[in-house]
């Protein structure tokens, strides 16, 4: 049975109340990427950066998974082949919706990372400037999220999955951030059928064999039902 790889972005969590980045009232309309999502911004003003992620951590902890997260978890349970979920999201709503083995290529709000020694631990709800690393004691704790200019996580594993993918779906992502935006080309090279599910056509829409436009809570469960009904 074909392996399915699903790439998700902020759009899948929008109906759970979490803001996207590039929509009209999105996070990047309210904050400068250079200030809150780069290593240089963190070096300049760590309190500002911690404040930004602390607010998002609190908001994410209160959010509930929606029908789209749950439908993907059902696909993982009921599809006779492997279903790999790769997410650009730093929330944990896929897991809260029942998904397993989710690959968080942009890290997670639930994690803290020591910029000095690389140790990882569970982030407190509020991270503070100068918080000591539990392993090396350096005052270098940062959110375990990937910033612009940094290498996303688990790339070897993701490319291994894409090399053998049979159905590739991109859900709720604008297709503007690389390397995720280029995964569809890896999937095409592997001979996969490609599907875009998004509120509106993304920047890369012309690369997809099949497209479905609408709110994720409607179009994702419908797509999952069709896939499961086919087998
Ligand atoms: P974007 O904010 O760029 O795109 C969100 C996409 O979701 C858009 O194409 C919207 O049309 C769509 N969308 C909005 N509401 C939706 C809904 N209810 N149902 C379905 N689709 C909906 O977010 P991402 O593509 O995830 O990286 O952004 C990628 C990366 O850019 C993020 O991981 C983050 C950001 O900068 C870092 O911070 C490193």
PDB file of C-alpha atoms and ligand atoms in Angstrom:
ATOM      1  CA  UNK A   1       0.000   0.000   0.000  1.00  0.00           C
ATOM      2  CA  UNK A   2       1.288   3.476  -0.878  1.00  0.00           C
ATOM      3  CA  UNK A   3       3.021   5.493   1.778  1.00  0.00           C
ATOM      4  CA  UNK A   4       1.277   8.788   2.479  1.00  0.00           C
ATOM      5  CA  UNK A   5       3.274  11.863   3.539  1.00  0.00           C
ATOM      6  CA  UNK A   6       1.282  14.846   4.774  1.00  0.00           C
ATOM      7  CA  UNK A   7       2.910  18.262   5.207  1.00  0.00           C
ATOM      8  CA  UNK A   8       0.935  20.638   7.397  1.00  0.00           C
ATOM      9  CA  UNK A   9       1.192  24.386   8.048  1.00  0.00           C
ATOM     10  CA  UNK A  10      -0.483  27.035  10.160  1.00  0.00           C
ATOM     11  CA  UNK A  11      -3.761  26.792   8.210  1.00  0.00           C
ATOM     12  CA  UNK A  12      -4.623  23.435   9.798  1.00  0.00           C
ATOM     13  CA  UNK A  13      -4.592  25.026  13.266  1.00  0.00           C
ATOM     14  CA  UNK A  14      -6.365  28.252  12.256  1.00  0.00           C
ATOM     15  CA  UNK A  15      -9.817  26.935  13.179  1.00  0.00           C
ATOM     16  CA  UNK A  16      -8.440  25.914  16.578  1.00  0.00           C
ATOM     17  CA  UNK A  17      -7.906  29.631  17.174  1.00  0.00           C
ATOM     18  CA  UNK A  18      -4.165  29.827  16.473  1.00  0.00           C
ATOM     19  CA  UNK A  19      -3.092  32.621  14.141  1.00  0.00           C
ATOM     20  CA  UNK A  20      -1.401  31.911  10.813  1.00  0.00           C
ATOM     21  CA  UNK A  21       1.667  33.880   9.706  1.00  0.00           C
ATOM     22  CA  UNK A  22       0.913  35.422   6.345  1.00  0.00           C
ATOM     23  CA  UNK A  23      -2.842  35.968   6.329  1.00  0.00           C
ATOM     24  CA  UNK A  24      -4.017  39.592   6.573  1.00  0.00           C
ATOM     25  CA  UNK A  25      -4.134  39.653  10.380  1.00  0.00           C
ATOM     26  CA  UNK A  26      -1.407  36.996  10.751  1.00  0.00           C
ATOM     27  CA  UNK A  27       1.565  36.979  13.118  1.00  0.00           C
ATOM     28  CA  UNK A  28       3.920  38.510  10.535  1.00  0.00           C
ATOM     29  CA  UNK A  29       1.599  41.494  10.166  1.00  0.00           C
ATOM     30  CA  UNK A  30       2.009  42.174  13.883  1.00  0.00           C
ATOM     31  CA  UNK A  31       5.670  41.268  14.474  1.00  0.00           C
ATOM     32  CA  UNK A  32       8.854  41.643  12.452  1.00  0.00           C
ATOM     33  CA  UNK A  33      10.378  38.283  11.520  1.00  0.00           C
ATOM     34  CA  UNK A  34      13.865  39.765  12.065  1.00  0.00           C
ATOM     35  CA  UNK A  35      12.946  40.663  15.661  1.00  0.00           C
ATOM     36  CA  UNK A  36      11.259  37.482  16.884  1.00  0.00           C
ATOM     37  CA  UNK A  37      12.238  34.639  14.577  1.00  0.00           C
ATOM     38  CA  UNK A  38      15.984  34.910  13.951  1.00  0.00           C
ATOM     39  CA  UNK A  39      19.050  34.071  16.082  1.00  0.00           C
ATOM     40  CA  UNK A  40      20.184  37.695  15.635  1.00  0.00           C
ATOM     41  CA  UNK A  41      16.868  38.986  16.994  1.00  0.00           C
ATOM     42  CA  UNK A  42      17.235  36.726  20.048  1.00  0.00           C
ATOM     43  CA  UNK A  43      20.808  37.949  20.639  1.00  0.00           C
ATOM     44  CA  UNK A  44      19.615  41.588  20.421  1.00  0.00           C
ATOM     45  CA  UNK A  45      16.529  41.336  22.611  1.00  0.00           C
ATOM     46  CA  UNK A  46      15.965  37.943  24.273  1.00  0.00           C
ATOM     47  CA  UNK A  47      13.166  39.313  26.487  1.00  0.00           C
ATOM     48  CA  UNK A  48      11.139  40.344  23.427  1.00  0.00           C
ATOM     49  CA  UNK A  49      11.623  36.933  21.810  1.00  0.00           C
ATOM     50  CA  UNK A  50      10.752  35.007  24.996  1.00  0.00           C
ATOM     51  CA  UNK A  51       7.671  37.223  25.371  1.00  0.00           C
ATOM     52  CA  UNK A  52       6.529  36.376  21.839  1.00  0.00           C
ATOM     53  CA  UNK A  53       6.930  32.601  22.321  1.00  0.00           C
ATOM     54  CA  UNK A  54       5.567  32.650  25.897  1.00  0.00           C
ATOM     55  CA  UNK A  55       2.353  34.198  24.581  1.00  0.00           C
ATOM     56  CA  UNK A  56       2.141  31.631  21.803  1.00  0.00           C
ATOM     57  CA  UNK A  57       2.879  28.779  24.257  1.00  0.00           C
ATOM     58  CA  UNK A  58       0.010  29.879  26.534  1.00  0.00           C
ATOM     59  CA  UNK A  59      -2.345  30.231  23.569  1.00  0.00           C
ATOM     60  CA  UNK A  60      -1.328  26.844  22.111  1.00  0.00           C
ATOM     61  CA  UNK A  61      -1.807  25.123  25.479  1.00  0.00           C
ATOM     62  CA  UNK A  62      -5.420  26.340  25.554  1.00  0.00           C
ATOM     63  CA  UNK A  63      -6.221  25.341  21.965  1.00  0.00           C
ATOM     64  CA  UNK A  64      -8.115  22.173  21.110  1.00  0.00           C
ATOM     65  CA  UNK A  65      -7.460  19.973  18.082  1.00  0.00           C
ATOM     66  CA  UNK A  66     -10.053  20.341  15.323  1.00  0.00           C
ATOM     67  CA  UNK A  67     -11.709  17.972  12.859  1.00  0.00           C
ATOM     68  CA  UNK A  68      -8.776  18.214  10.442  1.00  0.00           C
ATOM     69  CA  UNK A  69      -6.217  17.124  13.068  1.00  0.00           C
ATOM     70  CA  UNK A  70      -8.519  14.288  14.106  1.00  0.00           C
ATOM     71  CA  UNK A  71      -9.116  13.166  10.514  1.00  0.00           C
ATOM     72  CA  UNK A  72      -5.353  12.832   9.899  1.00  0.00           C
ATOM     73  CA  UNK A  73      -5.035  10.740  13.077  1.00  0.00           C
ATOM     74  CA  UNK A  74      -7.847   8.525  11.778  1.00  0.00           C
ATOM     75  CA  UNK A  75      -6.017   8.188   8.449  1.00  0.00           C
ATOM     76  CA  UNK A  76      -2.930   7.039  10.372  1.00  0.00           C
ATOM     77  CA  UNK A  77      -4.995   4.424  12.216  1.00  0.00           C
ATOM     78  CA  UNK A  78      -7.052   3.103   9.288  1.00  0.00           C
ATOM     79  CA  UNK A  79      -4.838   3.409   6.194  1.00  0.00           C
ATOM     80  CA  UNK A  80      -3.256   0.035   5.461  1.00  0.00           C
ATOM     81  CA  UNK A  81       0.111   1.677   4.667  1.00  0.00           C
ATOM     82  CA  UNK A  82       2.325   4.128   6.527  1.00  0.00           C
ATOM     83  CA  UNK A  83       1.088   7.718   7.082  1.00  0.00           C
ATOM     84  CA  UNK A  84       3.815  10.205   8.015  1.00  0.00           C
ATOM     85  CA  UNK A  85       2.817  13.644   9.285  1.00  0.00           C
ATOM     86  CA  UNK A  86       5.455  16.334   8.855  1.00  0.00           C
ATOM     87  CA  UNK A  87       4.427  19.641  10.367  1.00  0.00           C
ATOM     88  CA  UNK A  88       5.835  23.160  10.211  1.00  0.00           C
ATOM     89  CA  UNK A  89       3.678  23.984  13.230  1.00  0.00           C
ATOM     90  CA  UNK A  90       5.129  24.421  16.702  1.00  0.00           C
ATOM     91  CA  UNK A  91       1.844  23.563  18.448  1.00  0.00           C
ATOM     92  CA  UNK A  92       1.040  19.999  19.597  1.00  0.00           C
ATOM     93  CA  UNK A  93      -2.465  19.766  18.133  1.00  0.00           C
ATOM     94  CA  UNK A  94      -1.703  16.812  15.851  1.00  0.00           C
ATOM     95  CA  UNK A  95      -0.687  14.783  18.922  1.00  0.00           C
ATOM     96  CA  UNK A  96      -3.664  16.091  20.910  1.00  0.00           C
ATOM     97  CA  UNK A  97      -5.865  14.914  18.038  1.00  0.00           C
ATOM     98  CA  UNK A  98      -4.452  11.392  18.292  1.00  0.00           C
ATOM     99  CA  UNK A  99      -1.635  11.408  15.725  1.00  0.00           C
ATOM    100  CA  UNK A 100       1.635   9.611  16.427  1.00  0.00           C
ATOM    101  CA  UNK A 101       5.231   9.996  15.279  1.00  0.00           C
ATOM    102  CA  UNK A 102       4.647  13.580  14.109  1.00  0.00           C
ATOM    103  CA  UNK A 103       7.822  15.113  12.681  1.00  0.00           C
ATOM    104  CA  UNK A 104       8.145  18.717  13.912  1.00  0.00           C
ATOM    105  CA  UNK A 105      10.514  20.189  11.334  1.00  0.00           C
ATOM    106  CA  UNK A 106      10.309  23.706  12.865  1.00  0.00           C
ATOM    107  CA  UNK A 107      10.581  22.501  16.471  1.00  0.00           C
ATOM    108  CA  UNK A 108       7.967  22.837  19.176  1.00  0.00           C
ATOM    109  CA  UNK A 109       6.791  25.372  21.747  1.00  0.00           C
ATOM    110  CA  UNK A 110       6.780  22.569  24.316  1.00  0.00           C
ATOM    111  CA  UNK A 111      10.558  22.346  24.182  1.00  0.00           C
ATOM    112  CA  UNK A 112      13.488  24.352  25.532  1.00  0.00           C
ATOM    113  CA  UNK A 113      16.961  24.149  24.007  1.00  0.00           C
ATOM    114  CA  UNK A 114      20.329  25.199  25.435  1.00  0.00           C
ATOM    115  CA  UNK A 115      22.055  27.396  22.863  1.00  0.00           C
ATOM    116  CA  UNK A 116      25.392  26.569  24.534  1.00  0.00           C
ATOM    117  CA  UNK A 117      25.407  22.740  24.766  1.00  0.00           C
ATOM    118  CA  UNK A 118      22.380  21.603  22.725  1.00  0.00           C
ATOM    119  CA  UNK A 119      20.614  19.948  25.671  1.00  0.00           C
ATOM    120  CA  UNK A 120      16.793  19.768  25.331  1.00  0.00           C
ATOM    121  CA  UNK A 121      14.132  19.733  28.046  1.00  0.00           C
ATOM    122  CA  UNK A 122      10.440  20.521  28.545  1.00  0.00           C
ATOM    123  CA  UNK A 123       9.849  24.266  28.437  1.00  0.00           C
ATOM    124  CA  UNK A 124       8.110  25.890  31.412  1.00  0.00           C
ATOM    125  CA  UNK A 125       4.963  27.842  30.432  1.00  0.00           C
ATOM    126  CA  UNK A 126       7.005  31.071  30.727  1.00  0.00           C
ATOM    127  CA  UNK A 127      10.659  31.057  29.726  1.00  0.00           C
ATOM    128  CA  UNK A 128      12.817  33.863  31.105  1.00  0.00           C
ATOM    129  CA  UNK A 129      16.053  35.507  30.012  1.00  0.00           C
ATOM    130  CA  UNK A 130      19.148  33.891  31.484  1.00  0.00           C
ATOM    131  CA  UNK A 131      17.369  30.720  32.623  1.00  0.00           C
ATOM    132  CA  UNK A 132      20.155  28.178  33.342  1.00  0.00           C
ATOM    133  CA  UNK A 133      20.454  24.979  31.327  1.00  0.00           C
ATOM    134  CA  UNK A 134      19.775  21.962  33.585  1.00  0.00           C
ATOM    135  CA  UNK A 135      22.697  20.099  31.953  1.00  0.00           C
ATOM    136  CA  UNK A 136      25.532  22.673  31.678  1.00  0.00           C
ATOM    137  CA  UNK A 137      24.192  25.596  33.737  1.00  0.00           C
ATOM    138  CA  UNK A 138      24.885  28.141  30.972  1.00  0.00           C
ATOM    139  CA  UNK A 139      22.287  30.965  30.990  1.00  0.00           C
ATOM    140  CA  UNK A 140      21.416  30.108  27.400  1.00  0.00           C
ATOM    141  CA  UNK A 141      17.910  28.641  27.359  1.00  0.00           C
ATOM    142  CA  UNK A 142      15.913  29.376  24.205  1.00  0.00           C
ATOM    143  CA  UNK A 143      12.675  28.044  22.752  1.00  0.00           C
ATOM    144  CA  UNK A 144      13.283  24.827  20.790  1.00  0.00           C
ATOM    145  CA  UNK A 145      11.898  26.331  17.595  1.00  0.00           C
ATOM    146  CA  UNK A 146      13.681  26.755  14.280  1.00  0.00           C
ATOM    147  CA  UNK A 147      14.331  30.353  13.287  1.00  0.00           C
ATOM    148  CA  UNK A 148      15.005  31.864   9.878  1.00  0.00           C
ATOM    149  CA  UNK A 149      18.604  31.171   8.934  1.00  0.00           C
ATOM    150  CA  UNK A 150      18.638  27.879  10.872  1.00  0.00           C
ATOM    151  CA  UNK A 151      18.395  24.370   9.472  1.00  0.00           C
ATOM    152  CA  UNK A 152      14.998  22.708  10.017  1.00  0.00           C
ATOM    153  CA  UNK A 153      15.049  19.503  12.049  1.00  0.00           C
ATOM    154  CA  UNK A 154      14.882  15.871  10.861  1.00  0.00           C
ATOM    155  CA  UNK A 155      15.597  16.695   7.206  1.00  0.00           C
ATOM    156  CA  UNK A 156      17.351  13.374   6.424  1.00  0.00           C
ATOM    157  CA  UNK A 157      14.396  11.430   7.785  1.00  0.00           C
ATOM    158  CA  UNK A 158      11.916  13.596   5.826  1.00  0.00           C
ATOM    159  CA  UNK A 159      13.784  13.169   2.526  1.00  0.00           C
ATOM    160  CA  UNK A 160      13.950   9.400   3.119  1.00  0.00           C
ATOM    161  CA  UNK A 161      10.146   9.335   3.469  1.00  0.00           C
ATOM    162  CA  UNK A 162       9.679  11.559   0.396  1.00  0.00           C
ATOM    163  CA  UNK A 163      11.869   9.223  -1.691  1.00  0.00           C
ATOM    164  CA  UNK A 164       9.284   6.474  -1.247  1.00  0.00           C
ATOM    165  CA  UNK A 165       6.049   8.455  -1.038  1.00  0.00           C
ATOM    166  CA  UNK A 166       3.005   7.357  -3.057  1.00  0.00           C
ATOM    167  CA  UNK A 167       0.584  10.143  -2.051  1.00  0.00           C
ATOM    168  CA  UNK A 168       1.837  13.548  -0.906  1.00  0.00           C
ATOM    169  CA  UNK A 169      -0.560  16.120   0.555  1.00  0.00           C
ATOM    170  CA  UNK A 170       0.202  19.690   1.633  1.00  0.00           C
ATOM    171  CA  UNK A 171      -2.400  21.097   4.014  1.00  0.00           C
ATOM    172  CA  UNK A 172      -2.805  24.703   5.217  1.00  0.00           C
ATOM    173  CA  UNK A 173       0.552  26.006   4.096  1.00  0.00           C
ATOM    174  CA  UNK A 174       1.238  29.027   1.896  1.00  0.00           C
ATOM    175  CA  UNK A 175       4.191  27.360   0.161  1.00  0.00           C
ATOM    176  CA  UNK A 176       6.448  30.339   0.756  1.00  0.00           C
ATOM    177  CA  UNK A 177       8.995  28.894   3.173  1.00  0.00           C
ATOM    178  CA  UNK A 178      11.749  26.532   2.056  1.00  0.00           C
ATOM    179  CA  UNK A 179      12.708  23.735   2.279  1.00  0.00           C
ATOM    180  CA  UNK A 180       9.105  22.648   3.046  1.00  0.00           C
ATOM    181  CA  UNK A 181       7.781  24.430  -0.056  1.00  0.00           C
ATOM    182  CA  UNK A 182       9.947  22.178  -2.242  1.00  0.00           C
ATOM    183  CA  UNK A 183       8.807  18.847  -0.753  1.00  0.00           C
ATOM    184  CA  UNK A 184       6.199  18.569  -3.508  1.00  0.00           C
ATOM    185  CA  UNK A 185       9.020  18.403  -6.074  1.00  0.00           C
ATOM    186  CA  UNK A 186      10.683  15.548  -4.173  1.00  0.00           C
ATOM    187  CA  UNK A 187       7.320  13.790  -4.160  1.00  0.00           C
ATOM    188  CA  UNK A 188       6.865  14.316  -7.899  1.00  0.00           C
ATOM    189  CA  UNK A 189      10.358  12.912  -8.489  1.00  0.00           C
ATOM    190  CA  UNK A 190       9.318   9.833  -6.494  1.00  0.00           C
ATOM    191  CA  UNK A 191       6.282   9.413  -8.772  1.00  0.00           C
ATOM    192  CA  UNK A 192       3.736  10.356  -6.107  1.00  0.00           C
ATOM    193  CA  UNK A 193       0.256  11.662  -6.605  1.00  0.00           C
ATOM    194  CA  UNK A 194       0.238  15.218  -5.144  1.00  0.00           C
ATOM    195  CA  UNK A 195      -2.665  16.959  -3.432  1.00  0.00           C
ATOM    196  CA  UNK A 196      -3.043  20.482  -2.073  1.00  0.00           C
ATOM    197  CA  UNK A 197      -5.684  21.204   0.571  1.00  0.00           C
ATOM    198  CA  UNK A 198      -5.800  24.881   1.508  1.00  0.00           C
ATOM    199  CA  UNK A 199      -8.183  27.766   2.022  1.00  0.00           C
ATOM    200  CA  UNK A 200      -6.962  29.296  -1.244  1.00  0.00           C
ATOM    201  CA  UNK A 201      -4.370  28.407  -3.904  1.00  0.00           C
ATOM    202  CA  UNK A 202      -0.834  28.479  -2.453  1.00  0.00           C
ATOM    203  CA  UNK A 203       2.278  29.863  -4.132  1.00  0.00           C
ATOM    204  CA  UNK A 204       3.068  26.373  -5.445  1.00  0.00           C
ATOM    205  CA  UNK A 205      -0.427  25.321  -6.481  1.00  0.00           C
ATOM    206  CA  UNK A 206       0.487  24.554 -10.093  1.00  0.00           C
ATOM    207  CA  UNK A 207       2.743  21.689  -8.939  1.00  0.00           C
ATOM    208  CA  UNK A 208      -0.154  19.650  -7.548  1.00  0.00           C
ATOM    209  CA  UNK A 209      -2.172  17.012  -9.429  1.00  0.00           C
ATOM    210  CA  UNK A 210      -5.260  17.586  -7.314  1.00  0.00           C
ATOM    211  CA  UNK A 211      -6.473  20.603  -5.296  1.00  0.00           C
ATOM    212  CA  UNK A 212      -9.224  21.185  -2.752  1.00  0.00           C
ATOM    213  CA  UNK A 213      -9.954  24.687  -1.460  1.00  0.00           C
ATOM    214  CA  UNK A 214     -11.901  25.497   1.695  1.00  0.00           C
ATOM    215  CA  UNK A 215     -11.556  25.437   5.482  1.00  0.00           C
ATOM    216  CA  UNK A 216      -9.386  22.557   6.697  1.00  0.00           C
ATOM    217  CA  UNK A 217     -12.082  21.270   9.069  1.00  0.00           C
ATOM    218  CA  UNK A 218     -14.283  20.585   6.024  1.00  0.00           C
ATOM    219  CA  UNK A 219     -11.934  19.559   3.247  1.00  0.00           C
ATOM    220  CA  UNK A 220      -9.501  17.396   5.243  1.00  0.00           C
ATOM    221  CA  UNK A 221     -12.146  15.026   6.706  1.00  0.00           C
ATOM    222  CA  UNK A 222     -13.713  14.768   3.218  1.00  0.00           C
ATOM    223  CA  UNK A 223     -10.349  13.912   1.642  1.00  0.00           C
ATOM    224  CA  UNK A 224      -9.614  11.323   4.350  1.00  0.00           C
ATOM    225  CA  UNK A 225     -13.056   9.739   3.898  1.00  0.00           C
ATOM    226  CA  UNK A 226     -12.497   9.472   0.144  1.00  0.00           C
ATOM    227  CA  UNK A 227      -9.071   7.894   0.602  1.00  0.00           C
ATOM    228  CA  UNK A 228     -10.308   5.390   3.163  1.00  0.00           C
ATOM    229  CA  UNK A 229     -13.395   4.624   1.087  1.00  0.00           C
ATOM    230  CA  UNK A 230     -11.218   3.766  -1.883  1.00  0.00           C
ATOM    231  CA  UNK A 231      -9.527   0.904  -0.045  1.00  0.00           C
TER     232      UNK A 231
HETATM  233  P1  LIG B   1       1.282  30.770   6.433  1.00  0.00           P
HETATM  234  O1  LIG B   1       0.669  31.733   7.387  1.00  0.00           O
HETATM  235  O2  LIG B   1       2.352  31.264   5.531  1.00  0.00           O
HETATM  236  O3  LIG B   1       0.152  30.131   5.512  1.00  0.00           O
HETATM  237  C1  LIG B   1      -1.034  29.615   6.046  1.00  0.00           C
HETATM  238  C2  LIG B   1      -1.856  29.057   4.921  1.00  0.00           C
HETATM  239  O4  LIG B   1      -3.009  28.479   5.485  1.00  0.00           O
HETATM  240  C3  LIG B   1      -2.319  30.090   3.883  1.00  0.00           C
HETATM  241  O5  LIG B   1      -2.102  29.601   2.576  1.00  0.00           O
HETATM  242  C4  LIG B   1      -3.824  30.241   4.181  1.00  0.00           C
HETATM  243  O6  LIG B   1      -4.583  30.483   3.005  1.00  0.00           O
HETATM  244  C5  LIG B   1      -4.156  28.872   4.744  1.00  0.00           C
HETATM  245  N1  LIG B   1      -5.306  28.858   5.669  1.00  0.00           N
HETATM  246  C6  LIG B   1      -5.733  29.818   6.524  1.00  0.00           C
HETATM  247  N2  LIG B   1      -6.810  29.424   7.199  1.00  0.00           N
HETATM  248  C7  LIG B   1      -7.096  28.170   6.780  1.00  0.00           C
HETATM  249  C8  LIG B   1      -8.107  27.198   7.086  1.00  0.00           C
HETATM  250  N3  LIG B   1      -9.060  27.454   8.001  1.00  0.00           N
HETATM  251  N4  LIG B   1      -8.093  26.016   6.436  1.00  0.00           N
HETATM  252  C9  LIG B   1      -7.147  25.745   5.500  1.00  0.00           C
HETATM  253  N5  LIG B   1      -6.159  26.605   5.161  1.00  0.00           N
HETATM  254  C10 LIG B   1      -6.129  27.803   5.790  1.00  0.00           C
HETATM  255  O7  LIG B   1       1.774  29.516   7.328  1.00  0.00           O
HETATM  256  P2  LIG B   1       2.808  28.361   6.948  1.00  0.00           P
HETATM  257  O8  LIG B   1       2.732  28.020   5.504  1.00  0.00           O
HETATM  258  O9  LIG B   1       2.620  27.295   7.939  1.00  0.00           O
HETATM  259  O10 LIG B   1       8.230  29.275  10.174  1.00  0.00           O
HETATM  260  O11 LIG B   1       4.178  29.090   7.240  1.00  0.00           O
HETATM  261  C11 LIG B   1       5.363  28.371   7.091  1.00  0.00           C
HETATM  262  C12 LIG B   1       6.396  28.861   8.063  1.00  0.00           C
HETATM  263  O12 LIG B   1       6.534  30.273   7.970  1.00  0.00           O
HETATM  264  C13 LIG B   1       6.029  28.666   9.526  1.00  0.00           C
HETATM  265  O13 LIG B   1       6.333  27.369  10.004  1.00  0.00           O
HETATM  266  C14 LIG B   1       6.865  29.682  10.219  1.00  0.00           C
HETATM  267  C15 LIG B   1       6.572  30.838   9.306  1.00  0.00           C
HETATM  268  O14 LIG B   1       7.467  31.874   9.270  1.00  0.00           O
HETATM  269  C16 LIG B   1       9.103  29.719  11.094  1.00  0.00           C
HETATM  270  O15 LIG B   1       8.783  30.462  12.004  1.00  0.00           O
HETATM  271  C17 LIG B   1      10.502  29.207  10.883  1.00  0.00           C
END
